[in-house]
PDB file of C-alpha atoms in Angstrom:
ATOM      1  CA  UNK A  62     -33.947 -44.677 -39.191  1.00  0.00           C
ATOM      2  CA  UNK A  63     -31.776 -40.980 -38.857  1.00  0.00           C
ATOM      3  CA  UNK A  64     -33.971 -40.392 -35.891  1.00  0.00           C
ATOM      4  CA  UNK A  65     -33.500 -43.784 -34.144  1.00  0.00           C
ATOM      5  CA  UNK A  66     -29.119 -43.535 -34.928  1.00  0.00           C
ATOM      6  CA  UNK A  67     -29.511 -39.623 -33.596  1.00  0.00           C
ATOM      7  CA  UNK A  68     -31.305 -40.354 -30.445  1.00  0.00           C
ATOM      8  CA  UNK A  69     -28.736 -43.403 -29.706  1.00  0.00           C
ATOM      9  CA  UNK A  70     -26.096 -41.263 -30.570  1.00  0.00           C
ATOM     10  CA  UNK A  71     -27.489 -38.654 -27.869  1.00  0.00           C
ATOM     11  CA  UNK A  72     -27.798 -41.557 -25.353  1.00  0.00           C
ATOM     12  CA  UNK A  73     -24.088 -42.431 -26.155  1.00  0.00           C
ATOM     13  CA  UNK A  74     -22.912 -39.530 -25.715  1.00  0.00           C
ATOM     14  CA  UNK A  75     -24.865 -38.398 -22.360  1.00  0.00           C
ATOM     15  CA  UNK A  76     -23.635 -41.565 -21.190  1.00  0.00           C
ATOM     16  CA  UNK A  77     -19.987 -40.672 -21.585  1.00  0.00           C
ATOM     17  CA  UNK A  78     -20.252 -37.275 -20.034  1.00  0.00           C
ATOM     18  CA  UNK A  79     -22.057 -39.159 -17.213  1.00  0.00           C
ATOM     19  CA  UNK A  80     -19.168 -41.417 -16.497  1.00  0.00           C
ATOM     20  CA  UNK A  81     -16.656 -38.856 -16.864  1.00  0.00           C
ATOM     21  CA  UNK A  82     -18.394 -36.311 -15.026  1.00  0.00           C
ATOM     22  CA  UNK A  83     -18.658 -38.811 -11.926  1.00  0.00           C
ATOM     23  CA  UNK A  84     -15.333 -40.272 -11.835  1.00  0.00           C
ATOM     24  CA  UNK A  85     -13.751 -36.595 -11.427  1.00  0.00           C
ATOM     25  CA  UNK A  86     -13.730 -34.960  -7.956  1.00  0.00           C
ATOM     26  CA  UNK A  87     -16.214 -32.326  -7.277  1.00  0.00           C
ATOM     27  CA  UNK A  88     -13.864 -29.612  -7.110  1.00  0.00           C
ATOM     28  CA  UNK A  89     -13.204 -30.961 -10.635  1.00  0.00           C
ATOM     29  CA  UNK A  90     -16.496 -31.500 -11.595  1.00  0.00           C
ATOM     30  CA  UNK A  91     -17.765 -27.940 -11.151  1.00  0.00           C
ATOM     31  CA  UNK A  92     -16.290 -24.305 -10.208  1.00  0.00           C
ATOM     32  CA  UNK A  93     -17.428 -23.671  -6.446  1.00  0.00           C
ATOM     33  CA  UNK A  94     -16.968 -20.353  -5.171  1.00  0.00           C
ATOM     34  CA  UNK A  95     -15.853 -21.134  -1.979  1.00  0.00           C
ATOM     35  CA  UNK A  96     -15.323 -18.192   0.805  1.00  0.00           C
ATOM     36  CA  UNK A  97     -11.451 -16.926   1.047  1.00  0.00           C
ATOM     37  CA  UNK A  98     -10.326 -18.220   3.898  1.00  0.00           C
ATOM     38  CA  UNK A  99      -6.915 -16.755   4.268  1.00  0.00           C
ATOM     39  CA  UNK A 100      -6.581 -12.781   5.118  1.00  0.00           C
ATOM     40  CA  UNK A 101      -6.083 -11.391   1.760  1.00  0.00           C
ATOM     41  CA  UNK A 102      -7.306  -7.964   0.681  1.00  0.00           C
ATOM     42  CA  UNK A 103      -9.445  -8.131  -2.135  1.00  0.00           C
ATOM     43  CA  UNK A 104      -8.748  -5.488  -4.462  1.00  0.00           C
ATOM     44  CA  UNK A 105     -11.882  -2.947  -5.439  1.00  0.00           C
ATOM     45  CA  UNK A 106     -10.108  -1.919  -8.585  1.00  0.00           C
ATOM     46  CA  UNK A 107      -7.767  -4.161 -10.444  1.00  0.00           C
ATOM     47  CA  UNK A 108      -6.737  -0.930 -12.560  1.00  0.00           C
ATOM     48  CA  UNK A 109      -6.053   1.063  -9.190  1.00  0.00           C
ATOM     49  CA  UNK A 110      -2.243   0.288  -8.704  1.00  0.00           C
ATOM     50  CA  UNK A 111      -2.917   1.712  -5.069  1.00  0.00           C
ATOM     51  CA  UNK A 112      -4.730  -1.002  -4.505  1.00  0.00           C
ATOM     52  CA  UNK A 113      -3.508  -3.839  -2.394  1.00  0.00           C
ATOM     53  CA  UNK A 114      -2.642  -6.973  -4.256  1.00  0.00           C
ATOM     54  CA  UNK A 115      -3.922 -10.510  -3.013  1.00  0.00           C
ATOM     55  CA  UNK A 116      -0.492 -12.094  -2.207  1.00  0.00           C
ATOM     56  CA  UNK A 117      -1.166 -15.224  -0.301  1.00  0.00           C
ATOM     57  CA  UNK A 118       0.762 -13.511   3.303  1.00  0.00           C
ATOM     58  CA  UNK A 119      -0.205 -11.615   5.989  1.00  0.00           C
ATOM     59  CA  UNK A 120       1.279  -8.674   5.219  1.00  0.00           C
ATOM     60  CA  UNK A 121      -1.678  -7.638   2.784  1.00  0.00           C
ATOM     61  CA  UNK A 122      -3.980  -7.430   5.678  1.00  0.00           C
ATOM     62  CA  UNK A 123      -5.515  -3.226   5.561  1.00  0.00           C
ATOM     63  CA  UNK A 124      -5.142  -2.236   8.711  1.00  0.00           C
ATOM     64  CA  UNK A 125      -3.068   0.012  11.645  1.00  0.00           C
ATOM     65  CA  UNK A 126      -1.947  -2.949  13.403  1.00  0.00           C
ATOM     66  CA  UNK A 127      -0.428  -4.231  10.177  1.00  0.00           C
ATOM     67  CA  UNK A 128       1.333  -1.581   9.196  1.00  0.00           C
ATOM     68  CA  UNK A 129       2.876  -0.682  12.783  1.00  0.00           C
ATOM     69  CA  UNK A 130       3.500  -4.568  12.401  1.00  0.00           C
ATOM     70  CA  UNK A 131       5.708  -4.031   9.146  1.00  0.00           C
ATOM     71  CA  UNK A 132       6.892  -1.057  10.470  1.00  0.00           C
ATOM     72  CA  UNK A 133       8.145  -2.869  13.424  1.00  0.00           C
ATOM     73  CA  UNK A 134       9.764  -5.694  11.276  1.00  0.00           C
ATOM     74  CA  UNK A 135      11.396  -3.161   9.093  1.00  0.00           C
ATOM     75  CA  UNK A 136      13.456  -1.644  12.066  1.00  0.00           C
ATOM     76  CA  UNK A 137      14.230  -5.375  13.109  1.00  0.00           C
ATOM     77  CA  UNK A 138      15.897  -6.111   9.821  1.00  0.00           C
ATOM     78  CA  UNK A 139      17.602  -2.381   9.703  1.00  0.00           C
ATOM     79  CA  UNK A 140      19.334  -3.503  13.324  1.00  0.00           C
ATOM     80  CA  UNK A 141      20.428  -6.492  11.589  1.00  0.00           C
ATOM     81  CA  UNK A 142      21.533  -4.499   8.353  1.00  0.00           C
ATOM     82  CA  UNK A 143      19.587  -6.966   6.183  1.00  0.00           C
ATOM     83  CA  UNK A 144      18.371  -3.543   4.037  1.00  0.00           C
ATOM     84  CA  UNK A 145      16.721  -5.528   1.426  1.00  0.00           C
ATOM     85  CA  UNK A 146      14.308  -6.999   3.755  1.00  0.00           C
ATOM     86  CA  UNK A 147      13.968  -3.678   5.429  1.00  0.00           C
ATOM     87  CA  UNK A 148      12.923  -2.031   1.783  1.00  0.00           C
ATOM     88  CA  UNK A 149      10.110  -4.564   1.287  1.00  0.00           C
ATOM     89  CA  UNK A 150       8.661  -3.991   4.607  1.00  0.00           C
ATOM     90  CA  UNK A 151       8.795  -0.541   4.581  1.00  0.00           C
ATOM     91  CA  UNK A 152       7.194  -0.321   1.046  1.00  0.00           C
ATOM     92  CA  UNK A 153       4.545  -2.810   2.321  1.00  0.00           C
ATOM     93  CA  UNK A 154       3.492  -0.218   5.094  1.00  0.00           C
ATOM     94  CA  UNK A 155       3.361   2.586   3.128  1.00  0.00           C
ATOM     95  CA  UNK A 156       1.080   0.861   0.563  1.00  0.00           C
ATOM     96  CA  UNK A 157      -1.081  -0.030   3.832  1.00  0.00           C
ATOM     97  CA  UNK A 158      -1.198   3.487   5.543  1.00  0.00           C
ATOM     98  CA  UNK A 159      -1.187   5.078   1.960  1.00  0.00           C
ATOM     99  CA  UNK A 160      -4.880   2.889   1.061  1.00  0.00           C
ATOM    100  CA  UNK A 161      -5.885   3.476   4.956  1.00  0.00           C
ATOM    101  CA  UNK A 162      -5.668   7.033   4.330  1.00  0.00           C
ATOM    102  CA  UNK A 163      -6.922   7.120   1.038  1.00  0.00           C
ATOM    103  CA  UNK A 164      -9.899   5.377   1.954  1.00  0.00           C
ATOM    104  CA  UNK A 165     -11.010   7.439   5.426  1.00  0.00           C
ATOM    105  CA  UNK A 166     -10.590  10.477   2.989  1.00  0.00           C
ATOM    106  CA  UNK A 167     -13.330   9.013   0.904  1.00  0.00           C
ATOM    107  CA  UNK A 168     -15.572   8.136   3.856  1.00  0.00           C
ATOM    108  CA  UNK A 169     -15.083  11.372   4.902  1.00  0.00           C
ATOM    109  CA  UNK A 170     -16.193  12.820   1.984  1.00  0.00           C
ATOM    110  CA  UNK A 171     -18.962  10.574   2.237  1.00  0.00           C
ATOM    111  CA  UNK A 172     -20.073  11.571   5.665  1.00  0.00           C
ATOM    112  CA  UNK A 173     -19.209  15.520   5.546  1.00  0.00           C
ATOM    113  CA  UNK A 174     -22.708  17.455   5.185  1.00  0.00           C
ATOM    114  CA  UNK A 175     -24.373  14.207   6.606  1.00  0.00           C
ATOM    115  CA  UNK A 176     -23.293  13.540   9.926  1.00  0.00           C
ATOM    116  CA  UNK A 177     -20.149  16.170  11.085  1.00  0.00           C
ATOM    117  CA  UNK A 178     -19.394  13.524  13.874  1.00  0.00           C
ATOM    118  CA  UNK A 179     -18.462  10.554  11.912  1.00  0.00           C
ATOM    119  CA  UNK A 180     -16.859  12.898   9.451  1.00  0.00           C
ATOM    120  CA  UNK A 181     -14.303  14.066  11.557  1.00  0.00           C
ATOM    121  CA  UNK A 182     -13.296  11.078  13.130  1.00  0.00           C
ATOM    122  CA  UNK A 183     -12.899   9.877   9.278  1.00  0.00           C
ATOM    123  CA  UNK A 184     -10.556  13.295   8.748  1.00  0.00           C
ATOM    124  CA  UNK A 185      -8.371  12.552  12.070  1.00  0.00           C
ATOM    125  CA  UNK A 186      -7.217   9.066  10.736  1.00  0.00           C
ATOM    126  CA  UNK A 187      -6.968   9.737   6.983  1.00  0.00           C
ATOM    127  CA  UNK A 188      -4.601  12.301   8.758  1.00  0.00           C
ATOM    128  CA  UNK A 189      -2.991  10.105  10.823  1.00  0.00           C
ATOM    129  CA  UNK A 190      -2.527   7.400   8.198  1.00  0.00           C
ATOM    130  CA  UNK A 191      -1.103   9.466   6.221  1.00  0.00           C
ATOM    131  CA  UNK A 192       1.677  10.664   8.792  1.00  0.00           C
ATOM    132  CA  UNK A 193       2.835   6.859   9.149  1.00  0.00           C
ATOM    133  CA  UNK A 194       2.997   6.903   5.942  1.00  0.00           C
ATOM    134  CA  UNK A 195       5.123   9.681   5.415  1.00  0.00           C
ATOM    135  CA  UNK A 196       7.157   8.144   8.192  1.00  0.00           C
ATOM    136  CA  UNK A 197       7.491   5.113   6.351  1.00  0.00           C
ATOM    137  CA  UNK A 198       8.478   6.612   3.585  1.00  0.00           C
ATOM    138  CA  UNK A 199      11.356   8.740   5.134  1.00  0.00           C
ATOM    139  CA  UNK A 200      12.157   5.215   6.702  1.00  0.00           C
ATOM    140  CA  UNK A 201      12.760   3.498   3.168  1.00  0.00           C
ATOM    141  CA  UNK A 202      14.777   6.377   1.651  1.00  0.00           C
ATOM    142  CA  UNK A 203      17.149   6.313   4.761  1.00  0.00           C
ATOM    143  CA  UNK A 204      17.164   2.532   4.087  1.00  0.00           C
ATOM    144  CA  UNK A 205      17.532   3.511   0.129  1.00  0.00           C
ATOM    145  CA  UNK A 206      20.410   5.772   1.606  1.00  0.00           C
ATOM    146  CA  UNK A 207      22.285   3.210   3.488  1.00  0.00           C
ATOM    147  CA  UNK A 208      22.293   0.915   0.375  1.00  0.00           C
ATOM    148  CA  UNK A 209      23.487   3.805  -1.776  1.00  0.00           C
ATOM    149  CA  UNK A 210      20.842   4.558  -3.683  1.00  0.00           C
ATOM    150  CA  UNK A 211      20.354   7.945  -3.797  1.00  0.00           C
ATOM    151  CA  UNK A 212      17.952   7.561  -6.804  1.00  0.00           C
ATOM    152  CA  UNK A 213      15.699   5.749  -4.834  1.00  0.00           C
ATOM    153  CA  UNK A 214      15.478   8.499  -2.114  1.00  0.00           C
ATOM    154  CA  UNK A 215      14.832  11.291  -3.784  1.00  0.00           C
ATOM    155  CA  UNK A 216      11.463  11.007  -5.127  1.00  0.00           C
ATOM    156  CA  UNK A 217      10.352   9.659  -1.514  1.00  0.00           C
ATOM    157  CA  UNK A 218      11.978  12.543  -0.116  1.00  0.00           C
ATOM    158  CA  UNK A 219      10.400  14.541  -2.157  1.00  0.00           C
ATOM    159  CA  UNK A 220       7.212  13.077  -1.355  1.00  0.00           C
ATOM    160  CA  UNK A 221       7.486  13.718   1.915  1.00  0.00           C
ATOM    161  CA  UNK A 222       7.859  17.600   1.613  1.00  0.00           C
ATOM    162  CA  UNK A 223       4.808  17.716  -0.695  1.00  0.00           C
ATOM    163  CA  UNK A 224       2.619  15.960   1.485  1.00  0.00           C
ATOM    164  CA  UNK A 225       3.604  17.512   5.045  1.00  0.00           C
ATOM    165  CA  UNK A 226       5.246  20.731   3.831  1.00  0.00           C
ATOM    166  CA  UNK A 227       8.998  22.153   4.678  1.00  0.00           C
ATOM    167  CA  UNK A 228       7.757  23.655   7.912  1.00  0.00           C
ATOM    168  CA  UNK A 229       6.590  20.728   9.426  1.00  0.00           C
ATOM    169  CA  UNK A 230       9.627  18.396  11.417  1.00  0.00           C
ATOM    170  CA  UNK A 231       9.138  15.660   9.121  1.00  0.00           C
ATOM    171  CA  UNK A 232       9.663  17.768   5.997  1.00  0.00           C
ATOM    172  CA  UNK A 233      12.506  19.707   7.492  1.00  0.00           C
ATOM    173  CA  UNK A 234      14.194  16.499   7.970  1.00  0.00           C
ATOM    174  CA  UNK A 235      13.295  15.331   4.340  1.00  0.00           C
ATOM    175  CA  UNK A 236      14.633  18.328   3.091  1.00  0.00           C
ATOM    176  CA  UNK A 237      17.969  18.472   5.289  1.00  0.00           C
ATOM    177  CA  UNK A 238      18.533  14.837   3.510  1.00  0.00           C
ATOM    178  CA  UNK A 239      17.980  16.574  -0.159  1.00  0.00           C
ATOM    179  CA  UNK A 240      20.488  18.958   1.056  1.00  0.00           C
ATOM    180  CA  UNK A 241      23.052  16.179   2.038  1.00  0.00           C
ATOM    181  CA  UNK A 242      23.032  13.988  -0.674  1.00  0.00           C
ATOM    182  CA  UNK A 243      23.564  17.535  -2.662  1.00  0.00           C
ATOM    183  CA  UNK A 244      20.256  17.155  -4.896  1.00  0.00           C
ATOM    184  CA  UNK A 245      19.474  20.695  -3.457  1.00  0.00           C
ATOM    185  CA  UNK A 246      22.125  23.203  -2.464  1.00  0.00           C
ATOM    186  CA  UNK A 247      19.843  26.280  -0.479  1.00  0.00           C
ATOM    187  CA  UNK A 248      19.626  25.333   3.453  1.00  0.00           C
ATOM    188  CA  UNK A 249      16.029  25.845   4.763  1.00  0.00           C
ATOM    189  CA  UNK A 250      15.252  26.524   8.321  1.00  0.00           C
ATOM    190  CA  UNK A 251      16.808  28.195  11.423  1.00  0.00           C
ATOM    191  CA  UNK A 252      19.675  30.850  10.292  1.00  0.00           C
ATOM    192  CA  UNK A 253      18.745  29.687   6.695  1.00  0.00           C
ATOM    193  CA  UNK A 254      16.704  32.912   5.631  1.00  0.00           C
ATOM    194  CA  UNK A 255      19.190  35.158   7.322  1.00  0.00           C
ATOM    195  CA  UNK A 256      21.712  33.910   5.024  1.00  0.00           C
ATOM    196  CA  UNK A 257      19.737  34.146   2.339  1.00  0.00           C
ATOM    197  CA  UNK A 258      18.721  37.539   2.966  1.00  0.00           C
ATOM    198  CA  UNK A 259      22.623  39.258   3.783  1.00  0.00           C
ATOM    199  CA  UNK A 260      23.587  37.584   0.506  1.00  0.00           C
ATOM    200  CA  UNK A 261      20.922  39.637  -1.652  1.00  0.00           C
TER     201      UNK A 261
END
């Protein structure tokens, strides 16, 4: 008797899940994964915060083009003093050129001692990632600048002369904005040392 009120209880209750099962949608009915179709950037590591973010726009796409792209939109909204929206485009390219060059750095590494060629065509654009990013960067603390936040430029500035050095033009001018929002006091660069020098 237990084994005839078990196996119509079974039968009762597969039926149920049947029904329910086929009255949902299939999307419902079972997890598909189906291929992303918009142009999101999958992250490799979700603990890597230097990695791009799925976030549903265009502007997460990893690639030259997009960051000129931002780049482009962020002078557009600095012409039309809308600094806010210049910030967010600005940061948006540097995360782009900052991953670009961070990952041709890796490939390079890859390549070196394998096959020179490839290597150093991996070198030259983590290098020249890396300078539009740096050019970003000086482009959001000028933006941080014009919104009076000094706070904000700083650390970019400083960033700037750590990753192309006070000799190069890019650093010079990083540094010659340290000097005139008065975070640093000593000039640097032509007729700088001389002063420096008589005052010894």
């Amino acid at each position: 008797m237990k084994i005839a009120a078990t196996a119509s209880l079974i039968r009762f209750v597969s039926l149920v899940m049947i029904a329910t099962l086929s009255s949902l949608s299939p999307a419902q009915a079972q997890v598909q994964n189906l291929p992303d179709t918009g142009n999101n950037v999958q992250p490799i590591d979700p603990n890597d915060p230097n990695t791009l973010r799925p976030t549903g726009q265009s502007g997460a796409l990893l690639s030259i083009e997009n960051g000129k792209r931002l780049m482009s939109d962020a002078s557009n909204a600095v012409s039309s003093q809308n600094y806010s929206e210049a910030a967010k485009k600005l940061q948006d390219a540097r995360s782009v050129f900052n991953q670009l060059s961070n990952f041709y750095q890796q490939l390079n590494s890859s390549f070196s001692g394998i096959d020179n060629r490839v290597a150093d065509t991996l070198r030259k654009k983590a290098r020249d990632t890396a300078q539009m990013r740096d050019e970003a960067t000086y482009q959001l603390a000028l933006v941080h600048r014009a919104q009076n936040k000094p706070s904000l430029a700083v650390p970019l500035l400083v960033q700037i002369i750590k990753s192309q050095m006070p000799t190069r033009d890019l650093g010079k001018k990083a540094y010659q904005q340290l000097l005139e929002l008065g975070f640093v006091d000593s000039p640097f660069g032509s007729g700088a040392s001389n002063t420096s020098s008589s005052q010894k």
